[in-house]
XYZ file of C-alpha atoms in Angstrom:
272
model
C -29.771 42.899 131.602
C -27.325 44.252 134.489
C -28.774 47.822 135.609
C -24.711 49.745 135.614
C -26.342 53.149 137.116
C -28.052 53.519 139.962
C -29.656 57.049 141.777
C -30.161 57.046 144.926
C -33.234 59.865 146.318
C -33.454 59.799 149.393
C -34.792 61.802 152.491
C -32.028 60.830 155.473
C -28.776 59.828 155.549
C -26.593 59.800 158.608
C -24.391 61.576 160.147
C -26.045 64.349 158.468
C -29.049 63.898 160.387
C -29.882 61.984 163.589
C -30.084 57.978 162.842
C -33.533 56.463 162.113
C -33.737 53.141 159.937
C -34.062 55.288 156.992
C -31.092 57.493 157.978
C -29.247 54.527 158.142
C -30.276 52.875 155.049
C -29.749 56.193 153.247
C -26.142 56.254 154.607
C -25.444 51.703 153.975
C -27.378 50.476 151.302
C -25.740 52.816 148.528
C -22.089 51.680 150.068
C -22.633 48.418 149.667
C -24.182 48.834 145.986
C -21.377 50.730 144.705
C -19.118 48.315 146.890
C -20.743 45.389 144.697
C -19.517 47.242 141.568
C -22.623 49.501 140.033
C -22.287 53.232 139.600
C -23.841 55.447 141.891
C -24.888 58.907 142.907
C -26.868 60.084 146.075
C -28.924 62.944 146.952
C -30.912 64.562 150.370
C -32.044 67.383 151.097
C -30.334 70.346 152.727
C -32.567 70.201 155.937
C -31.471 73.429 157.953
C -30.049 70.613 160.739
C -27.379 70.074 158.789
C -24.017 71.334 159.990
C -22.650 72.312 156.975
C -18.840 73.197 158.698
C -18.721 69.926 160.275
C -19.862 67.830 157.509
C -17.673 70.141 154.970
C -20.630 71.548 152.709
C -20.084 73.455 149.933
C -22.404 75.025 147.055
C -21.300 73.434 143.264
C -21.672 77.061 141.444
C -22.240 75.446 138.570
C -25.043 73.553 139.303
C -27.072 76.147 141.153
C -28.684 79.229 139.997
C -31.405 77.699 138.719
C -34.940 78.781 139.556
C -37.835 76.207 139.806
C -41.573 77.943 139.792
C -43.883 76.266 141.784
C -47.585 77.670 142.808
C -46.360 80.972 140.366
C -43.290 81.504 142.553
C -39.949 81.677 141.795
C -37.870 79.336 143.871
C -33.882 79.447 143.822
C -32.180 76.272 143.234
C -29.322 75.387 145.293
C -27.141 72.909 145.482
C -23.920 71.840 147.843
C -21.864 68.919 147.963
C -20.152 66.639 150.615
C -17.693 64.274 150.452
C -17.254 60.926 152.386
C -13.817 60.261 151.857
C -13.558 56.974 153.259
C -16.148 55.727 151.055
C -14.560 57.614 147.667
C -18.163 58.821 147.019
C -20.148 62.025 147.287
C -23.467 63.404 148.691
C -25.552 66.041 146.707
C -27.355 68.416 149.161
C -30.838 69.947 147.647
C -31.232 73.556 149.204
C -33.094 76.667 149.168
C -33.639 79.313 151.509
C -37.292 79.372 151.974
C -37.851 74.873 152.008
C -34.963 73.957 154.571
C -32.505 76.521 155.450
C -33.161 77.278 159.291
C -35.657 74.441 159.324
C -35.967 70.852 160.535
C -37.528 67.947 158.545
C -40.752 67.064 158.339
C -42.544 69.085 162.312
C -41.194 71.771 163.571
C -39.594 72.026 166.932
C -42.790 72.170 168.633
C -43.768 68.472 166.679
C -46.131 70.290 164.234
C -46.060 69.238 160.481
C -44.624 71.563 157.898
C -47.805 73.526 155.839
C -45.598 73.234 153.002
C -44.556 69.907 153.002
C -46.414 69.231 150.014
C -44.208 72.307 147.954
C -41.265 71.047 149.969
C -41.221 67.550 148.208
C -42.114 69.069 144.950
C -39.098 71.371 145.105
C -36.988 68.600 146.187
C -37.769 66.092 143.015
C -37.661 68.582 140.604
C -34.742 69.689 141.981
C -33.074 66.387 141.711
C -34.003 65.212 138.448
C -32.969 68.943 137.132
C -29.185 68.733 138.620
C -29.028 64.950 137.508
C -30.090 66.468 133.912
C -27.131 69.120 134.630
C -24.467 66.304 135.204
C -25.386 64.517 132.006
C -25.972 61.038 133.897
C -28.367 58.952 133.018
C -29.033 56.043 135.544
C -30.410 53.300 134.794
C -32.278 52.425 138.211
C -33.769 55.660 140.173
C -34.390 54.445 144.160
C -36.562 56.665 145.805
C -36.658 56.134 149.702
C -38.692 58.237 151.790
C -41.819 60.935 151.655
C -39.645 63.618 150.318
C -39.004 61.386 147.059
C -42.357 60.451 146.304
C -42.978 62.952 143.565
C -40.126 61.501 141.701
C -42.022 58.286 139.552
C -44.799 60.551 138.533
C -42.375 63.562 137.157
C -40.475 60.694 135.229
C -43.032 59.330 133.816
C -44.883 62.414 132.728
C -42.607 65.380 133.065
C -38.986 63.975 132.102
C -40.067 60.813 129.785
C -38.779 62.557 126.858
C -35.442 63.836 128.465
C -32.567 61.802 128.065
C -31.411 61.323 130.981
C -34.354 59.557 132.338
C -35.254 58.046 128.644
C -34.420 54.547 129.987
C -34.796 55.180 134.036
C -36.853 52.590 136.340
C -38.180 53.929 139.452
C -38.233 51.753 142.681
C -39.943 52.877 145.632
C -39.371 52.306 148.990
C -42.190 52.263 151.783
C -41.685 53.002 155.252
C -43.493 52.917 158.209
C -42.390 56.919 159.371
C -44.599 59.888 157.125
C -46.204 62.723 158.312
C -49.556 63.170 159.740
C -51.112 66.167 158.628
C -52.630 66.697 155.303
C -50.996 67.845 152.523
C -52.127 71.734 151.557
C -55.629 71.730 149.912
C -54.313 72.984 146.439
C -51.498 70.178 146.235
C -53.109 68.779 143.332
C -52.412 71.482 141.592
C -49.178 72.948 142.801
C -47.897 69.019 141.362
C -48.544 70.311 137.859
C -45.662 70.515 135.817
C -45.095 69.848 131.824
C -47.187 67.243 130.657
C -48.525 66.663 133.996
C -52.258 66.878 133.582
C -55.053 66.978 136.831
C -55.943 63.399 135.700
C -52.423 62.283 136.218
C -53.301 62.725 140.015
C -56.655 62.657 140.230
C -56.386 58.853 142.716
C -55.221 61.693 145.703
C -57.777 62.741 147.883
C -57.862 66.429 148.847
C -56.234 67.595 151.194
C -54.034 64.431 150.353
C -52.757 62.648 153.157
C -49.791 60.105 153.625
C -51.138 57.316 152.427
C -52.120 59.268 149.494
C -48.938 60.432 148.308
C -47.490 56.826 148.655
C -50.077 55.475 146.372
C -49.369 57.993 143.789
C -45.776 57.178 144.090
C -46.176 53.501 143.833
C -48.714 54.041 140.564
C -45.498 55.342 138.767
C -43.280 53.111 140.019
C -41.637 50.125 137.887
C -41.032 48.404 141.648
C -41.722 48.810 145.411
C -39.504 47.777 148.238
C -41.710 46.910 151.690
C -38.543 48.970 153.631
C -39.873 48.380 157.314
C -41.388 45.479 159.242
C -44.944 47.365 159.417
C -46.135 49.508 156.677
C -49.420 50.947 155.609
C -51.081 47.907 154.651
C -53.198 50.135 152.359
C -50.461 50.558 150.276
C -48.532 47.984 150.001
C -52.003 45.952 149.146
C -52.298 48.485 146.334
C -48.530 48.021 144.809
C -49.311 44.040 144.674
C -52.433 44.897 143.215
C -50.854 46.292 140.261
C -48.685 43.632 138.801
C -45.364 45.197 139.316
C -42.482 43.490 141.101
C -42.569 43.920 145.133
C -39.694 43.158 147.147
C -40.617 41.575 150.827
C -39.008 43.111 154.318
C -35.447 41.732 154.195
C -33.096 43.025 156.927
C -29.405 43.007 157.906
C -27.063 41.689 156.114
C -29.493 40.115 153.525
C -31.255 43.632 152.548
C -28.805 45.215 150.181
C -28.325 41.466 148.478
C -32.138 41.985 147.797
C -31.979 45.327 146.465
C -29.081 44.429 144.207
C -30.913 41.488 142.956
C -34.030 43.711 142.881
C -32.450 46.372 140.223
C -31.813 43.727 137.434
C -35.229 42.533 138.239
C -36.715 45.761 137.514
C -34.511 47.450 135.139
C -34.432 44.100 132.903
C -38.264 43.506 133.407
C -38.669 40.171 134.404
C -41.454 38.915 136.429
């Protein structure tokens, strides 16, 4: 069975940001999908480096306005919208004031890691799955590709199972070699509760949870993983082969979307 719908969640994508291999994989990989025929949509976040008057931001009113409570705070949900024209396709921006307006990525400008990282990628999935919800698009084949995106296979299985847009969603991960290196906040664990998101759900993290941590609890939701660089945390990728589910080798150039594409049916139809 052909997976028609694919989401693309995703942490870079150039221009918007400076180019890194996952920049550039956020920006080529869903081109050439939707170039081979499948439906797709993207989304980033709105990190504060973002020119928004060169790029041609704007906020989708009817998408935002939303607030999303994590840690007992409300949190405004934003979200703008650029266009690639040459591509006939469109980028969704996730936003808010406090997460990534005025702000760069994952360190600050003095190379110090976020505190909030942890909320930051919270924010950033919910935020996601709540706008695809808003569209009323239900894809069949949810890629998530960086840190920022690992919260996404545990709040479909447990949080957005029933929903349905995600009724009949598998979620691929993608590892890469580039995280962060401080822990996550002490009280991550529980600021990730959400619905029917229970402390057993996560109780494989450490605390504070580190890197490594957050990409196993990814890949323990996930229906595939993808090994996106040369070198990853072997760790990792040892514990996504150690769970049965389909794991796609390092593939690059030309021959790396050709993978993925195959990858999707693979996944969304089940095989081994």
């Amino acid at each position: 069975m052909s997976a028609k719908k694919v989401l693309f969640i995703t942490q870079e994508i150039t221009p918007y940001v400076p180019e890194s291999n996952l920049a550039l994989i956020g920006q080529n990989l869903p081109q050439a999908i939707q170039d081979k025929g499948r439906e797709i949509r993207t989304f980033m976040p709105k990190w504060g480096i973002v020119n928004e008057r060169r790029n041609q931001l704007h906020e989708v009113i009817r998408l935002s306005g939303m607030n999303l409570i994590i840690d007992d705070t409300d949190h405004p949900l934003i979200i703008k919208v650029a266009s690639i024209q040459a591509a006939r396709r469109q980028v969704y921006f996730i936003d808010n004031d406090d997460y990534f307006q005025h702000r760069q990525m994952t360190c600050d400008e003095n190379g110090n890691d976020y505190e909030d990282n942890g909320e930051r990628a919270i924010f950033y999935a919910r935020g996601v799955l709540e706008t695809v919800k808003k569209l009323r698009w239900c894809p069949d084949v949810i890629h998530c590709h960086g840190w920022m995106s690992a919260m996404v296979p545990l709040y479909i299985k447990k949080a957005y199972y029933d929903e349905p847009s995600f009724r009949d969603s598998k979620v691929i991960y993608s590892l890469y070699q580039e995280g962060f290196k401080s822990n996550l906040a002490p009280n991550f664990a529980d600021q990730v509760l959400f619905k029917e998101v229970t402390p057993e759900d996560v109780s494989m993290m450490k605390s504070p949870a580190s890197y490594e941590d957050l990409c196993k609890l990814a890949v323990a939701y996930s229906d595939g993983v993808i090994q996106n660089d040369e070198t990853v945390n072997q760790n990792v990728i040892d514990y996504a082969r150690s769970l049965n589910i389909p794991v796609l080798e390092y593939a690059s150039g030309d021959a790396y979307a050709d993978a993925c594409d195959a990858f999707y049916d693979k996944v969304f139809d089940g095989a081994e």
